[in-house]
């Protein structure tokens, strides 16, 4: 009689990969999550595949940062190298590469900063396109542009197609809210803006109809998958998207959602496995086809087939 189930196929594990081995290791605000070297991430992907998790979302932490994120489009950059290594060792893993610049810029913003201190939309889109082509060449299966620049999905789709990367999918961060729940991620990815914030290009948590407009726009621009982020505080948006659109919907159960559960579980305030299972099934019930969650691996370990 059970209406909804979390299937391992629907889970996507986010993974952090570092260029310098000194940057590898546990993330204190996200107990159980660590940053891997290229070697470590290959091993992690092997374990995930054995457990039945076949999709990962990669975030790179480069050794070098500058104002124009040049380590991001380096063909030997950290995402490019990690992708090639995973594809050789564990070809059954589907690799989605997050595409942004904030981990690669010394100022921590998602794009190129103009002389007034604002993010230059068009220059940033051009940079994203340049980087995406190197990711595609390295072998990623999908790209998740998270920079929230206007026209980024269309520019990426047409550049990928023009270079015969038609099979590289685009997962659009269509409804990405300016959220307090991203806090722990910033420790994980070393991506806190040095000045200002990102509210000029992330959505106001109070807006719902705007999310549907953004999703419609991304679909029109050629998105294959649309994503809503964060998850728990935005289940209504997931449901509305499901009711209004006929494309695959992903939800990102972000770092803060992970950390608050982990903290409560560690204190004995919540019953761990039940709380995690209840949260994950809520995303399926709301209408998500896939769930990006830091709980993917441990969920798979508890539900081993
Ligand atoms: Zn960013």
CSV table of C-alpha atoms and ligand atoms in Angstrom, one decimal:
chain,number,residue,atom,x,y,z
A,1,UNK,CA,0.0,0.0,0.0
A,2,UNK,CA,3.0,2.2,0.2
A,3,UNK,CA,2.8,4.9,-2.4
A,4,UNK,CA,6.3,6.2,-2.6
A,5,UNK,CA,9.8,4.8,-2.3
A,6,UNK,CA,13.3,6.1,-2.4
A,7,UNK,CA,15.2,4.2,-5.0
A,8,UNK,CA,19.0,4.1,-5.0
A,9,UNK,CA,18.9,5.0,-8.7
A,10,UNK,CA,17.4,8.3,-7.8
A,11,UNK,CA,20.2,9.3,-5.3
A,12,UNK,CA,23.1,11.5,-6.4
A,13,UNK,CA,26.0,11.8,-4.0
A,14,UNK,CA,27.8,15.2,-4.0
A,15,UNK,CA,31.6,14.8,-3.8
A,16,UNK,CA,34.4,17.3,-3.2
A,17,UNK,CA,37.7,16.7,-5.0
A,18,UNK,CA,40.9,18.7,-4.1
A,19,UNK,CA,44.0,19.4,-6.1
A,20,UNK,CA,46.3,19.6,-3.1
A,21,UNK,CA,46.4,16.6,-0.8
A,22,UNK,CA,46.8,18.9,2.1
A,23,UNK,CA,43.2,20.1,1.5
A,24,UNK,CA,41.8,16.6,1.7
A,25,UNK,CA,40.1,15.2,4.8
A,26,UNK,CA,37.0,15.6,6.9
A,27,UNK,CA,34.7,18.6,6.8
A,28,UNK,CA,34.1,19.5,10.5
A,29,UNK,CA,30.6,21.0,9.9
A,30,UNK,CA,29.5,18.0,7.9
A,31,UNK,CA,30.3,14.9,10.0
A,32,UNK,CA,30.9,11.9,7.7
A,33,UNK,CA,31.7,14.0,4.6
A,34,UNK,CA,35.2,14.5,3.4
A,35,UNK,CA,37.2,16.1,0.6
A,36,UNK,CA,39.0,13.6,-1.6
A,37,UNK,CA,42.1,13.7,-3.7
A,38,UNK,CA,41.7,12.3,-7.2
A,39,UNK,CA,42.9,8.9,-5.9
A,40,UNK,CA,40.5,9.1,-3.0
A,41,UNK,CA,37.5,10.0,-5.2
A,42,UNK,CA,38.1,7.1,-7.5
A,43,UNK,CA,38.0,4.8,-4.5
A,44,UNK,CA,34.9,6.5,-3.2
A,45,UNK,CA,33.1,6.1,-6.6
A,46,UNK,CA,34.1,2.4,-6.7
A,47,UNK,CA,32.4,2.0,-3.2
A,48,UNK,CA,29.3,4.0,-4.3
A,49,UNK,CA,28.9,1.9,-7.4
A,50,UNK,CA,29.1,-1.3,-5.4
A,51,UNK,CA,26.5,0.0,-3.0
A,52,UNK,CA,24.2,0.9,-6.0
A,53,UNK,CA,24.7,4.6,-6.2
A,54,UNK,CA,25.5,5.4,-9.8
A,55,UNK,CA,25.5,9.2,-9.9
A,56,UNK,CA,27.8,11.8,-8.4
A,57,UNK,CA,27.9,15.6,-8.4
A,58,UNK,CA,31.4,16.8,-8.5
A,59,UNK,CA,32.8,20.0,-6.9
A,60,UNK,CA,36.4,20.9,-7.4
A,61,UNK,CA,38.7,22.7,-5.1
A,62,UNK,CA,41.7,24.0,-7.0
A,63,UNK,CA,45.2,24.6,-5.8
A,64,UNK,CA,45.2,28.1,-7.4
A,65,UNK,CA,42.6,30.8,-7.4
A,66,UNK,CA,42.6,34.1,-9.3
A,67,UNK,CA,40.2,36.9,-10.4
A,68,UNK,CA,39.2,35.1,-13.6
A,69,UNK,CA,38.9,31.5,-12.4
A,70,UNK,CA,41.6,30.3,-14.8
A,71,UNK,CA,42.2,27.0,-13.0
A,72,UNK,CA,38.6,26.2,-13.9
A,73,UNK,CA,39.0,26.0,-17.6
A,74,UNK,CA,42.5,24.4,-17.4
A,75,UNK,CA,42.2,21.1,-19.3
A,76,UNK,CA,44.3,19.6,-16.5
A,77,UNK,CA,42.2,21.2,-13.8
A,78,UNK,CA,40.9,19.3,-10.9
A,79,UNK,CA,37.4,18.5,-12.3
A,80,UNK,CA,38.9,17.4,-15.6
A,81,UNK,CA,41.5,15.2,-14.0
A,82,UNK,CA,39.1,13.6,-11.6
A,83,UNK,CA,36.5,13.0,-14.4
A,84,UNK,CA,39.1,11.2,-16.5
A,85,UNK,CA,40.3,9.1,-13.6
A,86,UNK,CA,36.7,8.1,-12.5
A,87,UNK,CA,35.7,7.2,-16.1
A,88,UNK,CA,38.7,4.9,-16.5
A,89,UNK,CA,38.3,3.1,-13.1
A,90,UNK,CA,34.5,3.1,-12.6
A,91,UNK,CA,32.9,3.8,-16.0
A,92,UNK,CA,29.4,3.0,-14.7
A,93,UNK,CA,29.4,6.1,-12.6
A,94,UNK,CA,27.4,9.0,-14.1
A,95,UNK,CA,29.3,12.2,-13.5
A,96,UNK,CA,27.5,15.5,-13.2
A,97,UNK,CA,30.0,18.4,-12.8
A,98,UNK,CA,28.9,21.5,-10.9
A,99,UNK,CA,29.8,24.4,-13.1
A,100,UNK,CA,30.5,27.7,-11.3
A,101,UNK,CA,33.5,29.9,-10.6
A,102,UNK,CA,33.2,30.7,-6.9
A,103,UNK,CA,35.6,27.8,-5.9
A,104,UNK,CA,38.1,29.1,-8.4
A,105,UNK,CA,38.0,32.9,-7.9
A,106,UNK,CA,40.1,34.6,-5.2
A,107,UNK,CA,37.2,37.0,-4.4
A,108,UNK,CA,34.8,34.0,-4.0
A,109,UNK,CA,32.1,35.3,-6.3
A,110,UNK,CA,30.5,33.2,-9.0
A,111,UNK,CA,31.7,35.3,-11.9
A,112,UNK,CA,33.9,38.0,-13.3
A,113,UNK,CA,33.7,41.2,-11.3
A,114,UNK,CA,33.4,44.5,-13.3
A,115,UNK,CA,35.0,47.8,-12.3
A,116,UNK,CA,31.9,48.7,-10.1
A,117,UNK,CA,32.3,45.5,-8.1
A,118,UNK,CA,29.3,43.8,-9.7
A,119,UNK,CA,29.3,40.4,-11.4
A,120,UNK,CA,29.5,40.9,-15.2
A,121,UNK,CA,26.8,38.5,-16.5
A,122,UNK,CA,27.9,38.2,-20.1
A,123,UNK,CA,31.6,37.9,-19.4
A,124,UNK,CA,30.8,35.2,-16.8
A,125,UNK,CA,28.6,33.3,-19.3
A,126,UNK,CA,31.5,33.3,-21.8
A,127,UNK,CA,33.8,31.9,-19.1
A,128,UNK,CA,31.3,29.2,-18.1
A,129,UNK,CA,31.0,28.1,-21.8
A,130,UNK,CA,34.8,27.9,-22.1
A,131,UNK,CA,35.0,25.8,-18.9
A,132,UNK,CA,32.1,23.5,-19.8
A,133,UNK,CA,33.8,22.5,-23.1
A,134,UNK,CA,36.8,21.3,-21.1
A,135,UNK,CA,34.6,19.4,-18.7
A,136,UNK,CA,32.8,17.8,-21.7
A,137,UNK,CA,36.1,16.9,-23.3
A,138,UNK,CA,37.2,15.2,-20.1
A,139,UNK,CA,34.0,13.0,-20.2
A,140,UNK,CA,31.4,14.4,-17.9
A,141,UNK,CA,27.9,13.1,-18.5
A,142,UNK,CA,26.1,16.3,-17.4
A,143,UNK,CA,26.9,19.8,-16.4
A,144,UNK,CA,25.1,21.7,-13.6
A,145,UNK,CA,25.6,25.4,-14.1
A,146,UNK,CA,25.1,26.9,-10.7
A,147,UNK,CA,26.3,30.5,-11.3
A,148,UNK,CA,22.7,31.8,-11.9
A,149,UNK,CA,23.7,34.0,-14.8
A,150,UNK,CA,21.0,35.0,-17.3
A,151,UNK,CA,21.2,33.0,-20.5
A,152,UNK,CA,23.7,30.5,-19.2
A,153,UNK,CA,21.7,27.4,-20.1
A,154,UNK,CA,21.1,28.5,-23.7
A,155,UNK,CA,24.7,29.5,-24.2
A,156,UNK,CA,26.0,26.2,-22.8
A,157,UNK,CA,23.5,24.1,-24.8
A,158,UNK,CA,24.4,25.8,-28.1
A,159,UNK,CA,28.2,25.6,-27.4
A,160,UNK,CA,28.0,21.9,-26.4
A,161,UNK,CA,25.9,21.1,-29.5
A,162,UNK,CA,28.2,23.0,-31.8
A,163,UNK,CA,31.2,21.0,-30.5
A,164,UNK,CA,29.3,17.7,-30.9
A,165,UNK,CA,28.7,17.2,-27.2
A,166,UNK,CA,25.0,16.7,-27.7
A,167,UNK,CA,24.9,13.9,-25.2
A,168,UNK,CA,26.2,16.0,-22.4
A,169,UNK,CA,23.0,16.9,-20.4
A,170,UNK,CA,22.4,20.1,-18.6
A,171,UNK,CA,21.0,20.1,-15.1
A,172,UNK,CA,19.9,23.6,-14.4
A,173,UNK,CA,19.9,25.1,-10.9
A,174,UNK,CA,16.6,26.7,-11.9
A,175,UNK,CA,15.3,27.6,-8.5
A,176,UNK,CA,18.3,28.3,-6.3
A,177,UNK,CA,17.3,30.3,-3.3
A,178,UNK,CA,19.4,32.7,-1.3
A,179,UNK,CA,19.5,30.4,1.6
A,180,UNK,CA,21.1,30.2,5.1
A,181,UNK,CA,21.3,26.4,4.6
A,182,UNK,CA,24.4,26.7,2.4
A,183,UNK,CA,26.6,27.5,5.3
A,184,UNK,CA,28.5,24.2,5.8
A,185,UNK,CA,29.1,23.9,2.0
A,186,UNK,CA,31.1,27.1,2.1
A,187,UNK,CA,33.6,25.4,4.5
A,188,UNK,CA,33.6,22.3,2.3
A,189,UNK,CA,34.2,24.2,-1.0
A,190,UNK,CA,36.2,27.2,0.5
A,191,UNK,CA,33.8,29.5,-1.4
A,192,UNK,CA,32.7,32.4,0.8
A,193,UNK,CA,32.5,35.7,-1.0
A,194,UNK,CA,35.2,38.1,0.2
A,195,UNK,CA,32.8,41.0,-0.2
A,196,UNK,CA,29.1,41.4,-0.8
A,197,UNK,CA,26.8,38.4,-1.0
A,198,UNK,CA,25.1,36.4,-3.7
A,199,UNK,CA,21.5,37.7,-3.1
A,200,UNK,CA,21.6,39.6,-6.4
A,201,UNK,CA,21.6,36.4,-8.3
A,202,UNK,CA,19.8,34.0,-6.0
A,203,UNK,CA,16.1,33.9,-5.4
A,204,UNK,CA,14.2,35.4,-2.5
A,205,UNK,CA,13.0,32.6,-0.2
A,206,UNK,CA,9.6,34.3,-0.1
A,207,UNK,CA,9.0,33.9,-3.8
A,208,UNK,CA,7.3,30.8,-5.3
A,209,UNK,CA,5.8,32.0,-8.6
A,210,UNK,CA,9.2,33.4,-9.6
A,211,UNK,CA,10.6,29.9,-9.3
A,212,UNK,CA,8.1,28.6,-11.8
A,213,UNK,CA,9.1,31.4,-14.2
A,214,UNK,CA,12.8,30.5,-13.8
A,215,UNK,CA,12.1,26.8,-14.4
A,216,UNK,CA,10.1,27.6,-17.5
A,217,UNK,CA,12.9,29.8,-18.8
A,218,UNK,CA,15.5,27.1,-18.3
A,219,UNK,CA,13.4,24.5,-20.0
A,220,UNK,CA,13.0,26.9,-22.9
A,221,UNK,CA,16.8,27.4,-23.0
A,222,UNK,CA,17.4,23.7,-23.3
A,223,UNK,CA,17.7,22.3,-19.7
A,224,UNK,CA,17.4,18.5,-19.6
A,225,UNK,CA,16.8,18.4,-15.8
A,226,UNK,CA,15.7,21.3,-13.6
A,227,UNK,CA,16.7,21.5,-10.0
A,228,UNK,CA,15.3,23.1,-6.9
A,229,UNK,CA,17.7,24.1,-4.1
A,230,UNK,CA,17.6,23.7,-1.0
A,231,UNK,CA,15.1,20.9,-0.5
A,232,UNK,CA,13.3,20.7,2.8
A,233,UNK,CA,12.2,24.4,3.1
A,234,UNK,CA,11.1,24.3,-0.6
A,235,UNK,CA,9.1,21.1,-1.0
A,236,UNK,CA,6.1,23.2,-2.2
A,237,UNK,CA,8.3,24.4,-5.1
A,238,UNK,CA,9.2,20.8,-6.0
A,239,UNK,CA,5.5,19.9,-6.0
A,240,UNK,CA,4.5,23.0,-8.0
A,241,UNK,CA,7.3,22.2,-10.5
A,242,UNK,CA,6.1,18.6,-10.8
A,243,UNK,CA,2.5,19.7,-11.4
A,244,UNK,CA,3.5,22.3,-14.0
A,245,UNK,CA,6.4,20.7,-16.0
A,246,UNK,CA,7.1,17.5,-17.7
A,247,UNK,CA,10.9,17.3,-17.4
A,248,UNK,CA,13.0,15.4,-14.8
A,249,UNK,CA,13.1,17.3,-11.5
A,250,UNK,CA,16.1,17.1,-9.1
A,251,UNK,CA,16.1,18.5,-5.6
A,252,UNK,CA,19.3,19.4,-3.7
A,253,UNK,CA,19.2,18.4,-0.1
A,254,UNK,CA,21.9,20.9,0.8
A,255,UNK,CA,24.7,20.9,3.3
A,256,UNK,CA,22.8,22.7,6.1
A,257,UNK,CA,20.0,20.2,5.9
A,258,UNK,CA,22.6,17.4,6.3
A,259,UNK,CA,24.4,19.1,9.1
A,260,UNK,CA,21.3,20.0,11.2
A,261,UNK,CA,20.1,16.4,11.0
A,262,UNK,CA,23.6,15.1,11.8
A,263,UNK,CA,23.9,17.4,14.8
A,264,UNK,CA,20.5,16.4,16.2
A,265,UNK,CA,21.2,12.8,15.7
A,266,UNK,CA,24.7,13.0,17.3
A,267,UNK,CA,23.0,14.6,20.4
A,268,UNK,CA,20.4,11.9,20.6
A,269,UNK,CA,17.6,14.4,19.9
A,270,UNK,CA,16.5,12.6,16.7
A,271,UNK,CA,16.4,8.9,15.9
A,272,UNK,CA,18.9,8.9,13.0
A,273,UNK,CA,17.9,6.4,10.4
A,274,UNK,CA,14.2,7.1,10.7
A,275,UNK,CA,14.7,10.9,10.4
A,276,UNK,CA,16.9,10.5,7.3
A,277,UNK,CA,14.5,8.0,5.7
A,278,UNK,CA,11.5,10.3,6.4
A,279,UNK,CA,13.3,13.3,4.9
A,280,UNK,CA,14.4,11.5,1.8
A,281,UNK,CA,10.9,10.0,1.0
A,282,UNK,CA,9.5,13.5,1.4
A,283,UNK,CA,11.4,14.6,-1.7
A,284,UNK,CA,10.0,11.7,-3.7
A,285,UNK,CA,6.5,12.4,-2.4
A,286,UNK,CA,6.8,16.1,-3.4
A,287,UNK,CA,7.6,14.9,-6.9
A,288,UNK,CA,11.4,14.8,-7.3
A,289,UNK,CA,12.8,12.3,-9.7
A,290,UNK,CA,16.3,12.6,-8.3
A,291,UNK,CA,17.7,13.7,-5.0
A,292,UNK,CA,21.2,15.1,-4.5
A,293,UNK,CA,22.0,14.3,-1.0
A,294,UNK,CA,25.0,13.9,1.3
A,295,UNK,CA,23.1,11.0,2.8
A,296,UNK,CA,23.2,8.9,-0.4
A,297,UNK,CA,26.1,6.7,0.6
A,298,UNK,CA,24.9,5.9,4.1
A,299,UNK,CA,21.3,5.4,2.9
A,300,UNK,CA,22.7,2.8,0.4
A,301,UNK,CA,24.7,1.1,3.1
A,302,UNK,CA,21.6,0.7,5.2
A,303,UNK,CA,19.6,-0.6,2.3
A,304,UNK,CA,22.1,-2.8,0.6
A,305,UNK,CA,20.6,-5.2,-1.9
B,1,LIG,ZN1,29.1,29.9,-7.5
